[in-house]
mmCIF file of C-alpha atoms in Angstrom:
data_model
loop_
_atom_site.group_PDB
_atom_site.id
_atom_site.type_symbol
_atom_site.label_atom_id
_atom_site.label_comp_id
_atom_site.label_asym_id
_atom_site.label_seq_id
_atom_site.Cartn_x
_atom_site.Cartn_y
_atom_site.Cartn_z
ATOM 1 C CA UNK F 162 -67.982 -24.236 7.600
ATOM 2 C CA UNK F 163 -65.121 -26.354 9.067
ATOM 3 C CA UNK F 164 -61.525 -27.317 8.200
ATOM 4 C CA UNK F 165 -59.959 -30.763 8.372
ATOM 5 C CA UNK F 166 -58.703 -30.358 11.946
ATOM 6 C CA UNK F 167 -61.345 -28.291 13.768
ATOM 7 C CA UNK F 168 -64.675 -26.618 13.443
ATOM 8 C CA UNK F 169 -64.740 -22.805 12.892
ATOM 9 C CA UNK F 170 -65.662 -21.331 16.238
ATOM 10 C CA UNK F 171 -69.106 -19.794 16.612
ATOM 11 C CA UNK F 172 -70.082 -16.605 18.302
ATOM 12 C CA UNK F 173 -69.959 -17.902 21.763
ATOM 13 C CA UNK F 174 -66.687 -19.635 21.227
ATOM 14 C CA UNK F 175 -65.227 -16.454 19.774
ATOM 15 C CA UNK F 176 -66.382 -14.450 22.719
ATOM 16 C CA UNK F 177 -64.750 -17.076 25.097
ATOM 17 C CA UNK F 178 -61.512 -16.763 23.160
ATOM 18 C CA UNK F 179 -61.585 -12.974 23.491
ATOM 19 C CA UNK F 180 -62.114 -13.339 27.210
ATOM 20 C CA UNK F 181 -59.286 -15.862 27.559
ATOM 21 C CA UNK F 182 -57.026 -13.502 25.631
ATOM 22 C CA UNK F 183 -57.898 -10.459 27.772
ATOM 23 C CA UNK F 184 -57.455 -12.423 30.995
ATOM 24 C CA UNK F 185 -54.134 -13.908 29.785
ATOM 25 C CA UNK F 186 -52.840 -10.435 28.801
ATOM 26 C CA UNK F 187 -53.832 -9.018 32.114
ATOM 27 C CA UNK F 188 -52.221 -11.930 34.001
ATOM 28 C CA UNK F 189 -48.938 -11.323 32.065
ATOM 29 C CA UNK F 190 -49.185 -7.584 32.645
ATOM 30 C CA UNK F 191 -49.741 -8.122 36.398
ATOM 31 C CA UNK F 192 -46.799 -10.481 36.641
ATOM 32 C CA UNK F 193 -44.470 -8.021 34.825
ATOM 33 C CA UNK F 194 -45.728 -5.155 36.984
ATOM 34 C CA UNK F 195 -44.928 -7.230 40.144
ATOM 35 C CA UNK F 196 -41.430 -7.913 38.862
ATOM 36 C CA UNK F 197 -40.757 -4.273 38.078
ATOM 37 C CA UNK F 198 -42.180 -3.346 41.481
ATOM 38 C CA UNK F 199 -39.910 -5.872 43.216
ATOM 39 C CA UNK F 200 -36.908 -4.500 41.340
ATOM 40 C CA UNK F 201 -37.926 -1.032 42.359
ATOM 41 C CA UNK F 202 -38.484 -2.053 46.102
ATOM 42 C CA UNK F 203 -35.085 -3.682 46.264
ATOM 43 C CA UNK F 204 -33.279 -0.573 44.832
ATOM 44 C CA UNK F 205 -32.417 -2.003 41.411
ATOM 45 C CA UNK F 206 -33.329 1.332 39.769
ATOM 46 C CA UNK F 207 -31.260 3.570 41.993
ATOM 47 C CA UNK F 208 -28.549 5.730 40.366
ATOM 48 C CA UNK F 209 -25.892 3.788 42.354
ATOM 49 C CA UNK F 210 -26.758 0.610 40.505
ATOM 50 C CA UNK F 211 -26.573 2.259 37.102
ATOM 51 C CA UNK F 212 -23.590 4.587 37.464
ATOM 52 C CA UNK F 213 -21.159 2.002 35.900
ATOM 53 C CA UNK F 214 -22.618 2.882 32.475
ATOM 54 C CA UNK F 215 -21.051 6.389 32.799
ATOM 55 C CA UNK F 216 -17.508 5.105 32.721
ATOM 56 C CA UNK F 217 -15.719 5.206 29.465
ATOM 57 C CA UNK F 218 -13.687 2.135 30.001
ATOM 58 C CA UNK F 219 -16.813 0.139 30.966
ATOM 59 C CA UNK F 220 -18.442 1.383 27.780
ATOM 60 C CA UNK F 221 -15.367 0.255 25.697
ATOM 61 C CA UNK F 222 -15.213 -3.100 27.486
ATOM 62 C CA UNK F 223 -19.019 -3.566 26.873
ATOM 63 C CA UNK F 224 -18.577 -2.830 23.197
ATOM 64 C CA UNK F 225 -15.705 -5.227 22.943
ATOM 65 C CA UNK F 226 -17.829 -7.927 24.579
ATOM 66 C CA UNK F 227 -20.570 -7.226 21.936
ATOM 67 C CA UNK F 228 -17.974 -7.544 19.241
ATOM 68 C CA UNK F 229 -16.793 -10.791 20.622
ATOM 69 C CA UNK F 230 -20.287 -12.066 20.597
ATOM 70 C CA UNK F 231 -20.680 -11.022 16.882
ATOM 71 C CA UNK F 232 -17.334 -12.563 15.938
ATOM 72 C CA UNK F 233 -18.321 -15.945 17.451
ATOM 73 C CA UNK F 234 -21.735 -15.688 15.819
ATOM 74 C CA UNK F 235 -20.249 -14.863 12.368
ATOM 75 C CA UNK F 236 -17.725 -17.571 12.455
ATOM 76 C CA UNK F 237 -20.285 -20.194 13.652
ATOM 77 C CA UNK F 238 -22.913 -19.019 11.178
ATOM 78 C CA UNK F 239 -20.576 -19.374 8.174
ATOM 79 C CA UNK F 240 -19.379 -22.741 9.258
ATOM 80 C CA UNK F 241 -22.878 -24.007 10.221
ATOM 81 C CA UNK F 242 -24.193 -22.983 6.681
ATOM 82 C CA UNK F 243 -21.298 -24.897 4.988
ATOM 83 C CA UNK F 244 -21.778 -27.923 7.342
ATOM 84 C CA UNK F 245 -25.545 -27.912 6.671
ATOM 85 C CA UNK F 246 -25.048 -27.613 2.855
ATOM 86 C CA UNK F 247 -22.506 -30.502 2.714
ATOM 87 C CA UNK F 248 -24.517 -32.843 4.857
ATOM 88 C CA UNK F 249 -27.788 -32.036 3.248
ATOM 89 C CA UNK F 250 -26.163 -33.003 -0.134
ATOM 90 C CA UNK F 251 -24.860 -36.158 1.705
ATOM 91 C CA UNK F 252 -28.355 -37.144 2.866
ATOM 92 C CA UNK F 253 -29.553 -36.833 -0.692
ATOM 93 C CA UNK F 254 -26.766 -38.732 -2.227
ATOM 94 C CA UNK F 255 -27.433 -41.653 -4.593
ATOM 95 C CA UNK F 256 -24.850 -43.666 -2.632
ATOM 96 C CA UNK F 257 -26.555 -45.471 0.304
ATOM 97 C CA UNK F 258 -23.461 -45.543 2.455
ATOM 98 C CA UNK F 259 -23.049 -41.671 2.078
ATOM 99 C CA UNK F 260 -26.631 -41.339 3.026
ATOM 100 C CA UNK F 261 -26.349 -43.418 6.157
ATOM 101 C CA UNK F 262 -23.115 -41.743 7.311
ATOM 102 C CA UNK F 263 -24.476 -38.253 6.743
ATOM 103 C CA UNK F 264 -27.711 -39.160 8.370
ATOM 104 C CA UNK F 265 -26.020 -40.581 11.422
ATOM 105 C CA UNK F 266 -23.763 -37.579 11.837
ATOM 106 C CA UNK F 267 -26.701 -35.088 11.517
ATOM 107 C CA UNK F 268 -28.974 -36.982 13.886
ATOM 108 C CA UNK F 269 -26.099 -37.412 16.347
ATOM 109 C CA UNK F 270 -25.327 -33.756 16.620
ATOM 110 C CA UNK F 271 -28.981 -32.722 16.567
ATOM 111 C CA UNK F 272 -29.507 -34.844 19.703
ATOM 112 C CA UNK F 273 -26.701 -33.285 21.735
ATOM 113 C CA UNK F 274 -27.252 -29.834 23.422
ATOM 114 C CA UNK F 275 -24.902 -27.115 22.182
ATOM 115 C CA UNK F 276 -23.583 -26.641 25.671
ATOM 116 C CA UNK F 277 -22.440 -30.184 25.989
ATOM 117 C CA UNK F 278 -20.651 -29.882 22.692
ATOM 118 C CA UNK F 279 -18.852 -26.788 24.013
ATOM 119 C CA UNK F 280 -17.814 -28.756 27.096
ATOM 120 C CA UNK F 281 -16.529 -31.609 24.940
ATOM 121 C CA UNK F 282 -14.412 -29.233 22.856
ATOM 122 C CA UNK F 283 -13.124 -26.962 25.628
ATOM 123 C CA UNK F 284 -12.427 -29.676 28.330
ATOM 124 C CA UNK F 285 -12.217 -32.818 26.333
ATOM 125 C CA UNK F 286 -9.809 -31.991 23.582
ATOM 126 C CA UNK F 287 -7.112 -30.429 25.882
ATOM 127 C CA UNK F 288 -7.268 -33.694 27.942
ATOM 128 C CA UNK F 289 -5.985 -35.620 24.849
ATOM 129 C CA UNK F 290 -3.357 -33.034 23.962
ATOM 130 C CA UNK F 291 -5.212 -30.897 21.567
ATOM 131 C CA UNK F 292 -5.049 -27.138 22.511
ATOM 132 C CA UNK F 293 -8.436 -25.365 22.582
ATOM 133 C CA UNK F 294 -9.511 -21.756 23.298
ATOM 134 C CA UNK F 295 -12.913 -20.720 24.643
ATOM 135 C CA UNK F 296 -13.636 -18.999 21.311
ATOM 136 C CA UNK F 297 -13.025 -22.177 19.314
ATOM 137 C CA UNK F 298 -14.964 -24.204 21.806
ATOM 138 C CA UNK F 299 -18.055 -21.929 21.328
ATOM 139 C CA UNK F 300 -17.746 -21.810 17.545
ATOM 140 C CA UNK F 301 -17.290 -25.543 17.113
ATOM 141 C CA UNK F 302 -20.050 -26.331 19.431
ATOM 142 C CA UNK F 303 -22.459 -23.981 17.759
ATOM 143 C CA UNK F 304 -21.378 -25.056 14.227
ATOM 144 C CA UNK F 305 -22.126 -28.748 14.787
ATOM 145 C CA UNK F 306 -25.436 -28.265 16.509
ATOM 146 C CA UNK F 307 -26.889 -25.516 14.293
ATOM 147 C CA UNK F 308 -25.271 -27.007 11.171
ATOM 148 C CA UNK F 309 -27.066 -30.298 11.758
ATOM 149 C CA UNK F 310 -30.404 -28.456 12.074
ATOM 150 C CA UNK F 311 -29.644 -26.501 8.924
ATOM 151 C CA UNK F 312 -28.844 -29.678 7.077
ATOM 152 C CA UNK F 313 -32.477 -30.813 7.727
ATOM 153 C CA UNK F 314 -33.755 -27.404 6.605
ATOM 154 C CA UNK F 315 -31.759 -27.565 3.341
ATOM 155 C CA UNK F 316 -32.730 -31.164 2.740
ATOM 156 C CA UNK F 317 -36.386 -30.504 3.117
ATOM 157 C CA UNK F 318 -36.127 -27.335 1.005
ATOM 158 C CA UNK F 319 -34.378 -29.166 -1.834
ATOM 159 C CA UNK F 320 -36.944 -32.060 -1.768
ATOM 160 C CA UNK F 321 -39.849 -29.568 -1.815
ATOM 161 C CA UNK F 322 -38.508 -27.901 -5.021
ATOM 162 C CA UNK F 323 -40.315 -28.875 -8.304
ATOM 163 C CA UNK F 324 -38.831 -31.950 -9.903
ATOM 164 C CA UNK F 325 -38.547 -30.139 -13.207
ATOM 165 C CA UNK F 326 -35.572 -28.126 -11.781
ATOM 166 C CA UNK F 327 -33.425 -31.216 -11.442
ATOM 167 C CA UNK F 328 -34.777 -32.946 -14.640
ATOM 168 C CA UNK F 329 -33.862 -29.794 -16.685
ATOM 169 C CA UNK F 330 -30.330 -29.685 -15.255
ATOM 170 C CA UNK F 331 -29.787 -33.444 -15.965
ATOM 171 C CA UNK F 332 -31.083 -32.888 -19.486
ATOM 172 C CA UNK F 333 -28.271 -30.299 -20.020
ATOM 173 C CA UNK F 334 -25.736 -32.968 -19.141
ATOM 174 C CA UNK F 335 -24.932 -31.824 -15.645
ATOM 175 C CA UNK F 336 -23.587 -34.299 -13.044
ATOM 176 C CA UNK F 337 -25.291 -34.951 -9.710
ATOM 177 C CA UNK F 338 -22.864 -32.748 -7.705
ATOM 178 C CA UNK F 339 -23.323 -29.913 -10.239
ATOM 179 C CA UNK F 340 -27.155 -30.190 -10.092
ATOM 180 C CA UNK F 341 -27.050 -30.221 -6.315
ATOM 181 C CA UNK F 342 -24.728 -27.286 -5.663
ATOM 182 C CA UNK F 343 -25.423 -25.015 -8.597
ATOM 183 C CA UNK F 344 -29.170 -25.624 -9.206
ATOM 184 C CA UNK F 345 -31.008 -27.083 -6.336
ATOM 185 C CA UNK F 346 -29.188 -25.775 -3.278
ATOM 186 C CA UNK F 347 -29.183 -22.146 -4.250
ATOM 187 C CA UNK F 348 -32.831 -22.303 -4.903
ATOM 188 C CA UNK F 349 -33.538 -24.098 -1.601
ATOM 189 C CA UNK F 350 -31.480 -21.542 0.331
ATOM 190 C CA UNK F 351 -33.462 -18.645 -1.345
ATOM 191 C CA UNK F 352 -36.691 -20.266 -0.654
ATOM 192 C CA UNK F 353 -35.887 -21.286 2.939
ATOM 193 C CA UNK F 354 -34.248 -17.894 3.824
ATOM 194 C CA UNK F 355 -36.698 -17.030 6.575
ATOM 195 C CA UNK F 356 -36.223 -20.360 8.252
ATOM 196 C CA UNK F 357 -32.425 -20.086 7.985
ATOM 197 C CA UNK F 358 -32.448 -16.542 9.490
ATOM 198 C CA UNK F 359 -34.640 -17.847 12.265
ATOM 199 C CA UNK F 360 -31.985 -20.515 13.025
ATOM 200 C CA UNK F 361 -29.303 -17.817 12.862
ATOM 201 C CA UNK F 362 -31.280 -16.036 15.634
ATOM 202 C CA UNK F 363 -31.109 -19.141 17.727
ATOM 203 C CA UNK F 364 -27.426 -19.345 17.055
ATOM 204 C CA UNK F 365 -26.861 -15.703 18.104
ATOM 205 C CA UNK F 366 -28.670 -16.334 21.452
ATOM 206 C CA UNK F 367 -26.683 -19.548 21.993
ATOM 207 C CA UNK F 368 -23.352 -17.648 22.039
ATOM 208 C CA UNK F 369 -24.348 -16.706 25.556
ATOM 209 C CA UNK F 370 -23.664 -20.234 26.602
ATOM 210 C CA UNK F 371 -20.029 -19.480 26.070
ATOM 211 C CA UNK F 372 -19.704 -17.665 29.413
ATOM 212 C CA UNK F 373 -19.784 -20.982 31.167
ATOM 213 C CA UNK F 374 -16.418 -21.896 29.502
ATOM 214 C CA UNK F 375 -15.087 -18.431 30.161
ATOM 215 C CA UNK F 376 -15.660 -17.050 26.747
ATOM 216 C CA UNK F 377 -15.591 -13.318 27.230
ATOM 217 C CA UNK F 378 -18.687 -12.377 25.348
ATOM 218 C CA UNK F 379 -21.653 -10.085 26.363
ATOM 219 C CA UNK F 380 -23.106 -12.225 29.088
ATOM 220 C CA UNK F 381 -19.796 -12.967 30.563
ATOM 221 C CA UNK F 382 -19.036 -9.248 30.854
ATOM 222 C CA UNK F 383 -22.496 -8.480 32.285
ATOM 223 C CA UNK F 384 -21.871 -11.147 35.009
ATOM 224 C CA UNK F 385 -18.454 -9.617 35.698
ATOM 225 C CA UNK F 386 -19.853 -6.067 36.123
ATOM 226 C CA UNK F 387 -22.667 -7.406 38.216
ATOM 227 C CA UNK F 388 -20.138 -8.755 40.745
ATOM 228 C CA UNK F 389 -18.275 -5.475 41.200
ATOM 229 C CA UNK F 390 -18.613 -4.097 44.755
ATOM 230 C CA UNK F 391 -17.532 -0.614 43.726
ATOM 231 C CA UNK F 392 -20.669 -0.386 41.542
ATOM 232 C CA UNK F 393 -22.927 -1.786 44.280
ATOM 233 C CA UNK F 394 -22.942 -5.314 42.595
ATOM 234 C CA UNK F 395 -25.411 -4.334 39.882
ATOM 235 C CA UNK F 396 -26.153 -7.849 38.697
ATOM 236 C CA UNK F 397 -29.750 -7.071 37.724
ATOM 237 C CA UNK F 398 -29.041 -3.761 35.814
ATOM 238 C CA UNK F 399 -26.074 -5.395 33.984
ATOM 239 C CA UNK F 400 -28.367 -8.340 33.073
ATOM 240 C CA UNK F 401 -31.040 -6.028 31.854
ATOM 241 C CA UNK F 402 -28.566 -4.163 29.695
ATOM 242 C CA UNK F 403 -27.290 -7.315 28.171
ATOM 243 C CA UNK F 404 -30.780 -8.515 27.574
ATOM 244 C CA UNK F 405 -31.650 -5.252 25.795
ATOM 245 C CA UNK F 406 -28.546 -5.607 23.487
ATOM 246 C CA UNK F 407 -29.441 -9.224 22.625
ATOM 247 C CA UNK F 408 -33.002 -8.175 21.843
ATOM 248 C CA UNK F 409 -31.753 -5.480 19.509
ATOM 249 C CA UNK F 410 -29.462 -7.813 17.702
ATOM 250 C CA UNK F 411 -32.232 -10.483 17.352
ATOM 251 C CA UNK F 412 -34.593 -7.875 16.031
ATOM 252 C CA UNK F 413 -32.044 -6.705 13.470
ATOM 253 C CA UNK F 414 -31.663 -10.316 12.250
ATOM 254 C CA UNK F 415 -35.502 -10.611 12.171
ATOM 255 C CA UNK F 416 -35.801 -7.380 10.188
ATOM 256 C CA UNK F 417 -33.228 -8.788 7.803
ATOM 257 C CA UNK F 418 -35.267 -11.960 7.377
ATOM 258 C CA UNK F 419 -38.467 -9.970 6.622
ATOM 259 C CA UNK F 420 -36.712 -7.710 4.139
ATOM 260 C CA UNK F 421 -35.096 -10.669 2.344
ATOM 261 C CA UNK F 422 -38.342 -12.589 2.221
ATOM 262 C CA UNK F 423 -40.199 -9.608 0.640
ATOM 263 C CA UNK F 424 -37.439 -9.066 -1.833
ATOM 264 C CA UNK F 425 -37.444 -12.754 -2.730
ATOM 265 C CA UNK F 426 -41.122 -12.728 -3.249
ATOM 266 C CA UNK F 427 -40.675 -9.858 -5.875
ATOM 267 C CA UNK F 428 -37.839 -11.675 -7.521
ATOM 268 C CA UNK F 429 -38.397 -13.433 -10.797
ATOM 269 C CA UNK F 430 -36.136 -16.171 -9.484
ATOM 270 C CA UNK F 431 -38.615 -17.099 -6.720
ATOM 271 C CA UNK F 432 -39.644 -20.719 -6.897
ATOM 272 C CA UNK F 433 -42.791 -21.738 -4.913
ATOM 273 C CA UNK F 434 -42.161 -24.854 -2.826
ATOM 274 C CA UNK F 435 -44.435 -27.817 -2.727
ATOM 275 C CA UNK F 436 -45.858 -27.192 0.742
ATOM 276 C CA UNK F 437 -47.414 -30.669 1.001
ATOM 277 C CA UNK F 438 -44.035 -32.321 0.135
ATOM 278 C CA UNK F 439 -42.173 -29.948 2.469
ATOM 279 C CA UNK F 440 -44.368 -31.235 5.325
ATOM 280 C CA UNK F 441 -43.797 -34.792 4.319
ATOM 281 C CA UNK F 442 -40.033 -34.331 4.344
ATOM 282 C CA UNK F 443 -39.979 -32.978 7.859
ATOM 283 C CA UNK F 444 -39.495 -29.267 7.163
ATOM 284 C CA UNK F 445 -41.534 -28.209 10.181
ATOM 285 C CA UNK F 446 -39.670 -30.535 12.530
ATOM 286 C CA UNK F 447 -36.285 -29.337 11.274
ATOM 287 C CA UNK F 448 -37.197 -25.679 11.643
ATOM 288 C CA UNK F 449 -38.396 -26.178 15.240
ATOM 289 C CA UNK F 450 -35.514 -28.418 16.424
#
């Protein structure tokens, strides 16, 4: 028995795959063990390197850094969702000039790394007399990049909806704008929720780029603590703490996505997408961008 793309592996192939998996796991475990050993050998786990966590002011500053990260994430997430919804509608407009302009904007900002966008806002706008703060530079950069990706996600989700949804709305006398924003887009967002949350995880992690333009978020504070001589310059411990916090935040978002997906599957409002059409409209490419 075979599929379109490959033959189902036989007993020998399955045995080889198991061996490859075991060897790969052992190799990764050995690498991680070597890294941990090197950290231990260089004294990264000594009490001197971790005593900074005991100070109340450090704990308060660390919490404030986390809150700054979440503040930038929340602002950029809301703006990116709005940006994505507007330009997804623009790319599906009946007017060719609107489709072309929207498509050019989306493709342009998808092609520019988020860090370069932050540089352009933070260093470029003040050069022409427009004041800019690190917070706004981070938020605007993340909004344009992630919003352009979400625009493609929304567009693919809308095009994958059954045609009867739009036809029924038009039959009731709705205009194109009403159909798009009150009928199609809400259903696309509900159906594409796991992909949207996944992009939100990317956005959350990208807030760490803000430390390069002096935005005082979590990574910025971890780097600051790591350079303090009175704590023995604990750059590795402070980075490990920041890493753990980022992992927890991303896991919370992932858990939210899982919960919302299960709830959506149980909802009577759930609409199954046309998977073949979603692939044709580039849903996979948009999600992985």
